Tab-separated table of C-alpha atoms and ligand atoms in Angstrom:
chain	number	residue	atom	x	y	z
A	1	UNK	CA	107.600	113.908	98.299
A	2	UNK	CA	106.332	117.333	98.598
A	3	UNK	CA	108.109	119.094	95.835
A	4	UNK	CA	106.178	122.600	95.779
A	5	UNK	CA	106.733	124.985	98.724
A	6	UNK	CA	108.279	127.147	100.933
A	7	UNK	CA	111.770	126.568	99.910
A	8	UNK	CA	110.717	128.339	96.654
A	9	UNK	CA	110.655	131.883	96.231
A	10	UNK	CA	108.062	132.119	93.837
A	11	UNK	CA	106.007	129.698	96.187
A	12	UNK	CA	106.381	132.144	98.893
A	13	UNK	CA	106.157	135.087	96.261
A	14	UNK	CA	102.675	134.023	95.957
A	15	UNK	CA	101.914	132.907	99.251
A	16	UNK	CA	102.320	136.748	100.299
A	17	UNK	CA	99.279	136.921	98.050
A	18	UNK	CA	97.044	134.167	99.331
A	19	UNK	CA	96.350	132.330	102.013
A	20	UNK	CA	97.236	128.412	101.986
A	21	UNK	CA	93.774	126.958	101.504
A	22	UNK	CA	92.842	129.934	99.370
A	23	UNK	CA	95.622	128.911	97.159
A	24	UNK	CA	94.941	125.641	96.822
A	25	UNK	CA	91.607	126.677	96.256
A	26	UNK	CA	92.229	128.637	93.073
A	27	UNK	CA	93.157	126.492	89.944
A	28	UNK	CA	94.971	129.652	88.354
A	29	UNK	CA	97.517	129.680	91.044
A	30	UNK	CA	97.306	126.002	92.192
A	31	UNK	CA	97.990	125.174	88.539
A	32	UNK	CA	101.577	127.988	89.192
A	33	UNK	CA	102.600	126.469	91.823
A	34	UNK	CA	102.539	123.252	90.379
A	35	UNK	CA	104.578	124.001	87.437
A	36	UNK	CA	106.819	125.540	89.560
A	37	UNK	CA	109.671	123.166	90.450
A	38	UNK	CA	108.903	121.052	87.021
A	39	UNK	CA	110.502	125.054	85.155
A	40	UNK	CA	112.914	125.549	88.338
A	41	UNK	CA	114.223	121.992	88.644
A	42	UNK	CA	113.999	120.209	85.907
A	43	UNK	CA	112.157	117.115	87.730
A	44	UNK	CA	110.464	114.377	85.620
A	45	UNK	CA	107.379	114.879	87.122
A	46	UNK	CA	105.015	117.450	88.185
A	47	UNK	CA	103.107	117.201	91.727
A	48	UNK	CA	99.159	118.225	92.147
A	49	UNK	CA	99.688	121.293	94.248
A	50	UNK	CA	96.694	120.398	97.024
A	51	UNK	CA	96.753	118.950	100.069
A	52	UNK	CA	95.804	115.900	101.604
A	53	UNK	CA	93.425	117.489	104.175
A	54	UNK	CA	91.379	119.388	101.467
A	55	UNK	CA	88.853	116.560	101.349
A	56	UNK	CA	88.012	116.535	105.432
A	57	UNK	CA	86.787	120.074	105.243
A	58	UNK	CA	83.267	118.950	103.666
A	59	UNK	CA	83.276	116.582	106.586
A	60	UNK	CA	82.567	119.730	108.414
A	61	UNK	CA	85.146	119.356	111.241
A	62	UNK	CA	86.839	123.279	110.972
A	63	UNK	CA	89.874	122.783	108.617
A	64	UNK	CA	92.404	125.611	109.176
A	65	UNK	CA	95.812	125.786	108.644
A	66	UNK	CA	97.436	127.748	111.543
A	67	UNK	CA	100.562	129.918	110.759
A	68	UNK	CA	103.337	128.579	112.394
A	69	UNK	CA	101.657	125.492	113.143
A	70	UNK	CA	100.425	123.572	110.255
A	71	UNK	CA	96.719	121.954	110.046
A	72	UNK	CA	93.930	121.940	112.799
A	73	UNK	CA	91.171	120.413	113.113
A	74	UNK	CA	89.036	122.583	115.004
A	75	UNK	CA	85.611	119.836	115.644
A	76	UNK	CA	87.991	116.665	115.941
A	77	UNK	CA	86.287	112.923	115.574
A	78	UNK	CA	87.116	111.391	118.924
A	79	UNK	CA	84.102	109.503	119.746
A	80	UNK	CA	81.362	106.777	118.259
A	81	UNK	CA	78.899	109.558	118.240
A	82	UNK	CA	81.309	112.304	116.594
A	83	UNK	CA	82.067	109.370	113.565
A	84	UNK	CA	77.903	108.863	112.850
A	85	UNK	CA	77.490	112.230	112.867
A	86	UNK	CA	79.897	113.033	109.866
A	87	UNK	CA	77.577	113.973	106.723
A	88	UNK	CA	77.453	112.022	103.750
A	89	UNK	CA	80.020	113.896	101.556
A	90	UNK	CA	79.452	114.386	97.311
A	91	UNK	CA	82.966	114.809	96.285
A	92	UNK	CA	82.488	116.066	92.759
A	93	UNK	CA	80.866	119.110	94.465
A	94	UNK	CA	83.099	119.412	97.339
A	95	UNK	CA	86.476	119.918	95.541
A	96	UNK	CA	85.827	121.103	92.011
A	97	UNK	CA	88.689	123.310	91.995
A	98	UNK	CA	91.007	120.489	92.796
A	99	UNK	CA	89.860	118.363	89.282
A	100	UNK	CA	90.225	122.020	87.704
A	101	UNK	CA	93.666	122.411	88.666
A	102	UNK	CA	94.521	119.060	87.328
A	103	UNK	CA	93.017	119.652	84.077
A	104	UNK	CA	95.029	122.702	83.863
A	105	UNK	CA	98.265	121.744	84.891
A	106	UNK	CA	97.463	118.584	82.742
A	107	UNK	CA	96.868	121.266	79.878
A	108	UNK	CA	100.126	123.465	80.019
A	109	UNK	CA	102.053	120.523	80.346
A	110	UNK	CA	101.066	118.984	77.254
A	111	UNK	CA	102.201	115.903	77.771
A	112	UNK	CA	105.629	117.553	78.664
A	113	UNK	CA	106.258	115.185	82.020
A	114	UNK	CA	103.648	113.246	83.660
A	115	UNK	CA	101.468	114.879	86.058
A	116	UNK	CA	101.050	113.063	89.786
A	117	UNK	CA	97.601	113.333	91.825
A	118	UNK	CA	97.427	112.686	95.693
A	119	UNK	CA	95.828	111.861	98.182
A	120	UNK	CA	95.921	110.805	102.451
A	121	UNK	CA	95.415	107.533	102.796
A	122	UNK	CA	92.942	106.554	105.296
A	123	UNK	CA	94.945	105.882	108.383
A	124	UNK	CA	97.172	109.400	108.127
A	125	UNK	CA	93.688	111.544	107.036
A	126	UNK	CA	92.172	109.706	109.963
A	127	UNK	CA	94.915	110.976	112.349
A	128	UNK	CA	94.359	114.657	111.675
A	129	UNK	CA	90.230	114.100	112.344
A	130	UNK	CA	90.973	112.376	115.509
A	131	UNK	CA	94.165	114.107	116.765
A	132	UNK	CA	92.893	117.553	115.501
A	133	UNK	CA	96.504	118.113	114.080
A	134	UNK	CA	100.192	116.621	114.478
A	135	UNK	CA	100.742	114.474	117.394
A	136	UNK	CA	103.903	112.494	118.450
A	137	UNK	CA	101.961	109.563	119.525
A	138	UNK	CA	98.616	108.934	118.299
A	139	UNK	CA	97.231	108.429	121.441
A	140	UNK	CA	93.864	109.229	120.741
A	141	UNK	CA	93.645	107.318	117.257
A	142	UNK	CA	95.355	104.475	119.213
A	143	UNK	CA	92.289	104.620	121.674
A	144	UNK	CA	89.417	105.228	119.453
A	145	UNK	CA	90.680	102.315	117.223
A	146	UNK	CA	91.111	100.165	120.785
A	147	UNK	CA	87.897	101.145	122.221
A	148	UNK	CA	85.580	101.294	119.730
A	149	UNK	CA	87.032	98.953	116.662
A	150	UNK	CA	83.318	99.246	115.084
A	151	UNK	CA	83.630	102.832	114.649
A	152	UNK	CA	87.199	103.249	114.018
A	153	UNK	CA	86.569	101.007	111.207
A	154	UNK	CA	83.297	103.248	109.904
A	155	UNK	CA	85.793	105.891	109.723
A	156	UNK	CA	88.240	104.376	107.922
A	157	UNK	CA	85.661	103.407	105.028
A	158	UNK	CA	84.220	106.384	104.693
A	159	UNK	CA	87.797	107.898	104.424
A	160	UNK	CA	88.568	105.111	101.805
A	161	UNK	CA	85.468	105.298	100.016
A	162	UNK	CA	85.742	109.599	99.352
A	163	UNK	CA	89.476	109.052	98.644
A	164	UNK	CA	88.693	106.364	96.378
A	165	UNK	CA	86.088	108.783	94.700
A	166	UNK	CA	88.886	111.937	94.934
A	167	UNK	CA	91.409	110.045	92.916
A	168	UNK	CA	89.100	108.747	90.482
A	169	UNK	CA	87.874	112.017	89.895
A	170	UNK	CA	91.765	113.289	89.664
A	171	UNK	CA	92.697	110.563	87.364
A	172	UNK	CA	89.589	111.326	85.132
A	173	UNK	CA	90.553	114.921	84.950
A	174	UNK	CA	94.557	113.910	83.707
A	175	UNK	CA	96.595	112.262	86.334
A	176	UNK	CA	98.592	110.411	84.829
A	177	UNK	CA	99.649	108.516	88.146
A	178	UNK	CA	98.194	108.866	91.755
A	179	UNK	CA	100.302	108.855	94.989
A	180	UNK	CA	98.752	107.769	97.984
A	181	UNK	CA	100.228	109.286	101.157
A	182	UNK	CA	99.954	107.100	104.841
A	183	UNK	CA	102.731	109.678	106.075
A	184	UNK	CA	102.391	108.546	109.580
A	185	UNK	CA	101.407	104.924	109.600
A	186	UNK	CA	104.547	104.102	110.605
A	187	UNK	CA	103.476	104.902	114.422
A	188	UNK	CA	101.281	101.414	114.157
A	189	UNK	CA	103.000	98.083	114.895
A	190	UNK	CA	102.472	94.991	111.962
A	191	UNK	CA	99.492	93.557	114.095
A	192	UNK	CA	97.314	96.574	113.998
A	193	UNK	CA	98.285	98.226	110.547
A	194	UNK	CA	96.832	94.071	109.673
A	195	UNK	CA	93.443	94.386	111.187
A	196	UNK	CA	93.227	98.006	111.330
A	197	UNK	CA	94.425	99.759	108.157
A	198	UNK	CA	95.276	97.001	105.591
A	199	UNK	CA	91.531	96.080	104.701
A	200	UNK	CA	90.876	99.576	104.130
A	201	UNK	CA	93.694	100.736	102.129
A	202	UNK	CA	93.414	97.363	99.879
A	203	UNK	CA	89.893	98.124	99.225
A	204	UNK	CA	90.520	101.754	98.365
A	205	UNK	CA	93.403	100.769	95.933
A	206	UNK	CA	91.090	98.247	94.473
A	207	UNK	CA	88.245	100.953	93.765
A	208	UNK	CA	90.962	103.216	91.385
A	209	UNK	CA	90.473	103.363	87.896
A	210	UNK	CA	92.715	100.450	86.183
A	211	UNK	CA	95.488	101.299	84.364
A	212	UNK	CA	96.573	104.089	86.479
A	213	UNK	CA	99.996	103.471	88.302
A	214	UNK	CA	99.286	103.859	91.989
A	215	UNK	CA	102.471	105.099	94.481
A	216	UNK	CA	101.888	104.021	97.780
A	217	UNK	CA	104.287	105.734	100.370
A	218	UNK	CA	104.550	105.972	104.254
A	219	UNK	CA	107.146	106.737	106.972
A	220	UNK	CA	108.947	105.330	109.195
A	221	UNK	CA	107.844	101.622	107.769
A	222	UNK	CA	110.891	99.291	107.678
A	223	UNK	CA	108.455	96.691	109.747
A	224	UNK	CA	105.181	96.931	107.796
A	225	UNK	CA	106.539	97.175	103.935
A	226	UNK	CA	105.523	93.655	102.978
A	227	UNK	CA	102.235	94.810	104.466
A	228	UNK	CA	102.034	97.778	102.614
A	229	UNK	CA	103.161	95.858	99.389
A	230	UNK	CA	99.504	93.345	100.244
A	231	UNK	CA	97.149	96.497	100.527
A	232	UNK	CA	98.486	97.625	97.269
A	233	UNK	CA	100.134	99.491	95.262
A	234	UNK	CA	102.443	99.268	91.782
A	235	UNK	CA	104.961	101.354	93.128
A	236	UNK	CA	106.009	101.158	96.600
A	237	UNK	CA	107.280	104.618	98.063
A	238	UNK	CA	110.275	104.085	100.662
A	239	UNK	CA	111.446	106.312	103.488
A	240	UNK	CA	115.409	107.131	103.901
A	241	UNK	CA	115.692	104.778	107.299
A	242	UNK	CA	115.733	101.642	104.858
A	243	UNK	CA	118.256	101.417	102.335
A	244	UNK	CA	116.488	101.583	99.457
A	245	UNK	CA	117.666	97.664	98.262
A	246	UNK	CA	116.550	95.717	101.371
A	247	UNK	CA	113.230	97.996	100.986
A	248	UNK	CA	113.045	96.321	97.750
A	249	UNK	CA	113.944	92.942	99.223
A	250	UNK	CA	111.210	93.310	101.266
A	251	UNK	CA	108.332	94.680	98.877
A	252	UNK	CA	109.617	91.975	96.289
A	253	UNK	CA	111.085	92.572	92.744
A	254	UNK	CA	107.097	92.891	90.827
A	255	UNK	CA	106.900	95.679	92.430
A	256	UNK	CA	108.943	99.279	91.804
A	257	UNK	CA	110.073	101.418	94.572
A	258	UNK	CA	110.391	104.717	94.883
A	259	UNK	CA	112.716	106.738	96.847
A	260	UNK	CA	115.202	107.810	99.114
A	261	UNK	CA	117.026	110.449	100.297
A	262	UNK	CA	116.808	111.951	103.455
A	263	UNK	CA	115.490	115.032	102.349
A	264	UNK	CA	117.800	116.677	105.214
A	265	UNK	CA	120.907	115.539	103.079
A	266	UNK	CA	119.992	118.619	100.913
A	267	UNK	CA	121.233	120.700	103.566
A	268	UNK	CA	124.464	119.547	103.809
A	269	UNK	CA	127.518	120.425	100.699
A	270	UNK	CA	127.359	119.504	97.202
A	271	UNK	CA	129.757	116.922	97.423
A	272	UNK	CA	127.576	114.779	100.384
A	273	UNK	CA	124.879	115.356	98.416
A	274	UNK	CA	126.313	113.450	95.325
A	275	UNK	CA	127.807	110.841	97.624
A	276	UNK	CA	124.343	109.756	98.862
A	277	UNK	CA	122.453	109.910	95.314
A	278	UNK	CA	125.094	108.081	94.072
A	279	UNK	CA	124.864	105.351	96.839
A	280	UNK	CA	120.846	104.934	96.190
A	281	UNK	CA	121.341	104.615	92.606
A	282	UNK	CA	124.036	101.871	93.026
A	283	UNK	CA	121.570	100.194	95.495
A	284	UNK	CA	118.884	100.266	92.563
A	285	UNK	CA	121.657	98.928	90.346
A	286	UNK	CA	120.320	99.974	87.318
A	287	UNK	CA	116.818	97.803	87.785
A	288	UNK	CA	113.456	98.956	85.731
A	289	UNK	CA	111.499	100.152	88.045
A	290	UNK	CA	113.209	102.322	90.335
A	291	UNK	CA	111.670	106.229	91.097
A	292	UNK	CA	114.126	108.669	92.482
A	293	UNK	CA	112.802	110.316	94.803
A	294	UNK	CA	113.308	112.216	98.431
A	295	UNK	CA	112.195	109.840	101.274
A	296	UNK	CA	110.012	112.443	102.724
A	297	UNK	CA	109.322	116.211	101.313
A	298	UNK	CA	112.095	119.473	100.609
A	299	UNK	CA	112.459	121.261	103.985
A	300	UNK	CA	111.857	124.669	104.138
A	301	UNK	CA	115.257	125.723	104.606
A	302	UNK	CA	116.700	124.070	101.950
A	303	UNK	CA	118.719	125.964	99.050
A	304	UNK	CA	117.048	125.384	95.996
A	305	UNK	CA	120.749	125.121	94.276
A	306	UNK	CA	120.692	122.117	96.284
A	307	UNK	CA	117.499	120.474	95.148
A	308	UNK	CA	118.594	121.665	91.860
A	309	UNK	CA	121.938	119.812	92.083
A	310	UNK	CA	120.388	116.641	92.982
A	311	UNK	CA	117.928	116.641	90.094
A	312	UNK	CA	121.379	117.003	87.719
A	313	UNK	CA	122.640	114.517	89.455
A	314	UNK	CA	120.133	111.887	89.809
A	315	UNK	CA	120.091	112.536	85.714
A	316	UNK	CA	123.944	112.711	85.082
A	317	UNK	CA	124.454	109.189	87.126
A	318	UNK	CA	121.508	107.022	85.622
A	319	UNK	CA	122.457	108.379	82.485
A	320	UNK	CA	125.576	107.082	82.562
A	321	UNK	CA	124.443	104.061	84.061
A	322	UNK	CA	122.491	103.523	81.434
A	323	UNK	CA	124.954	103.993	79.180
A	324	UNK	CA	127.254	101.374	80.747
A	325	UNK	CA	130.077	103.304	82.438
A	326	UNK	CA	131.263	102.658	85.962
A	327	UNK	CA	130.322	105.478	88.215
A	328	UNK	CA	132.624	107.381	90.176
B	401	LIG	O1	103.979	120.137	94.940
B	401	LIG	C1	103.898	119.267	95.807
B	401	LIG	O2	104.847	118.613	96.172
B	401	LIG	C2	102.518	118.962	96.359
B	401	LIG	C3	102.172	119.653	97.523
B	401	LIG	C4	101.702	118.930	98.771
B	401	LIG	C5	101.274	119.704	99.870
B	401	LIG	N1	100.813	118.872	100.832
B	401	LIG	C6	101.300	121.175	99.913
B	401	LIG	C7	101.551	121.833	101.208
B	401	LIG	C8	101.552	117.600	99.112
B	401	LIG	C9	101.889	116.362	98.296
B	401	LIG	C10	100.975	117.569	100.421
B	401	LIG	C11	100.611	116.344	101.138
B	401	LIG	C12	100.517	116.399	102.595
B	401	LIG	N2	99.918	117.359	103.364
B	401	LIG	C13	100.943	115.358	103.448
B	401	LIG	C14	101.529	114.062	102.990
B	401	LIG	C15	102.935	114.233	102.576
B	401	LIG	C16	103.881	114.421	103.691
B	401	LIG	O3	104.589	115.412	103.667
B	401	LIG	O4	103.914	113.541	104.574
B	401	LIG	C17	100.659	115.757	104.761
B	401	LIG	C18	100.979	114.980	106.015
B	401	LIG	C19	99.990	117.010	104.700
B	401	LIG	C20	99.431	117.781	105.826
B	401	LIG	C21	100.089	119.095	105.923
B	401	LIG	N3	99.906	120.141	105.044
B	401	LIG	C22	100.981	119.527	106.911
B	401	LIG	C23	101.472	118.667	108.061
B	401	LIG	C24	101.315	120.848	106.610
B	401	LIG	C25	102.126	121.792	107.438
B	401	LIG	C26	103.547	121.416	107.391
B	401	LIG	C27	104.364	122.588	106.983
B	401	LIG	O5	105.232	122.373	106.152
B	401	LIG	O6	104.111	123.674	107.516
B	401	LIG	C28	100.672	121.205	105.417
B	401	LIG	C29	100.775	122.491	104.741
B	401	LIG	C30	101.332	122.441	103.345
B	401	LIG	N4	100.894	121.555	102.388
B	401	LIG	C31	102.310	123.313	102.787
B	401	LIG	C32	102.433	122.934	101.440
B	401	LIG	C33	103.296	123.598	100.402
B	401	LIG	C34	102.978	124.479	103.496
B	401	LIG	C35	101.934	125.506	103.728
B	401	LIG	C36	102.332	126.938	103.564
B	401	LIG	O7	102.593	127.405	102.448
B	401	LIG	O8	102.313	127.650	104.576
């Protein structure tokens, strides 16, 4: 999930200062933001504060991130001839200050929690360069990957091959873990996410340094988890339209899972919020492996005594679960 943000008023504290990119651009504050929710929360874990995006802009296609209207793509990639023009792109010089805010977070933490890296995976970053921002239907990914398979499939290995190199380069500067976000490859139906996507994101996930846990989430997947659980992947991240223990039917037991509540639950009262953590953590049923976690990231409107709540909550009810009492 996105855990840094809006909802936070020392996010937006600082926000007032920067813009979005520039902050993500400036390992000082980058590194703040970071930390923030790990001090505010309590969570287990601390989130890279970046983006998924960052890593098109060397592509040269006129990243900006709108107000009021999240990313755009100002140059999108629509055609054969827009993919073979993209430029050959040296990540270790296109996003320095993204391995520097890892090795600072990395550094104040101390070891404290575990510190997660990110990145798009190729289908969702490919959206954004084709789309040239959010879309409800993908039509023009759907038709460049239709119409011209050869260079819908150059795309997606040069996206996998720079992501591959991104989270490398994350991991080498202290990841401890690496997340890989396909927010919106739930849109594609089992046959295409096969011929389309799965080759891609299975050789990506094959590239990362070993020993490095790898999270691999989407939305809106129900249908294509057991594909999803073939690209790759040691942890399987799960949206809130699957209960979380036929999501783990479906990925299979050798794998964990993480999620899954609808992050919209945090708007409603304290005591629906502890109904529905509770009911995810008696669908994990005490199993190694399981990852608490939002099925998608903290809305902006959300009161941070909520997210704060669940955090207690998720740690009060495993705890005890753990220790062998019935929940109530
Ligand atoms: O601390 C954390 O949790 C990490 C922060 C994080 C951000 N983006 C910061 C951000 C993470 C993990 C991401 C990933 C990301 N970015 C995804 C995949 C995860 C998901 O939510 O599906 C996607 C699809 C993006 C692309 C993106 N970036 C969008 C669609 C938007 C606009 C949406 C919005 O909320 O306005 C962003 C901007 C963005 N990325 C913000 C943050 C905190 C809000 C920007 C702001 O401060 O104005």
């Amino acid at each position: 999930m996105r855990q840094a943000g809006r909802y936070l008023p020392e996010y937006r504290a600082l926000r007032a200062r920067f813009g979005f990119l520039e902050l993500c651009r400036n390992p000082e504050a980058a590194a703040e933001v970071t930390l923030q929710p790990v001090d505010r929360l309590g969570v287990d874990a601390a989130i890279l504060f970046a983006d998924i995006l960052l890593i098109v802009e060397p592509l040269g296609v006129g990243l900006e991130f709108a107000k009021g209207e999240g990313p755009v793509i100002h140059r999108p990639v629509r055609t054969p001839a827009d993919v073979h023009a993209l430029p050959p792109v040296n990540v270790e010089d296109a996003v320095p200050f993204v391995f520097e805010t890892v090795r600072t977070v990395a550094r104040a933490l101390g070891g404290r929690v575990p510190l997660i890296g990110f990145a798009g995976a190729p289908f969702t970053v490919a959206s954004y360069l084709v789309e040239g921002g959010p879309s409800r239907d993908y039509l023009h990914t759907k038709r460049l990957m239709y119409e011209a398979p050869a260079a819908w499939h150059q795309l997606m290995k040069i996206l996998a091959n720079i992501t591959a190199r991104y989270l490398n380069g994350q991991i080498a500067a202290g990841a401890d873990a690496v997340q890989l976000f396909d927010s919106w490859v739930g849109v594609l139906s089992r046959d295409d996410y096969r011929a389309f996507v799965l080759p891609h994101v299975r050789a990506l996930i094959a590239a990362l340094t070993p020993g490095t846990p790898v999270i691999h989430f989407g939305t809106g997947t129900s249908a294509l988890l057991p594909l999803m659980r073939q690209a790759g992947g040691d942890v399987i991240g799960l949206d809130w339209r699957v209960d979380l223990d036929v999501g783990w039917d479906a990925v299979g037991h050798d794998v964990g899972v993480q999620g899954n509540l609808d992050p919209a639950v945090l708007l409603g009262p304290p005591s629906l919020i502890r109904e529905r953590v509770k009911s995810i953590l008696d669908r994990a049923a005490g199993r190694p492996g399981h990852i608490f976690n939002l099925g998608h990231g903290v809305h902006q409107e959300t009161p941070v005594d909520h997210v704060r709540l669940m955090v207690d909550l998720v740690h009060e009810l495993s705890d005890r679960r753990v220790a062998g009492d019935s929940l109530s």
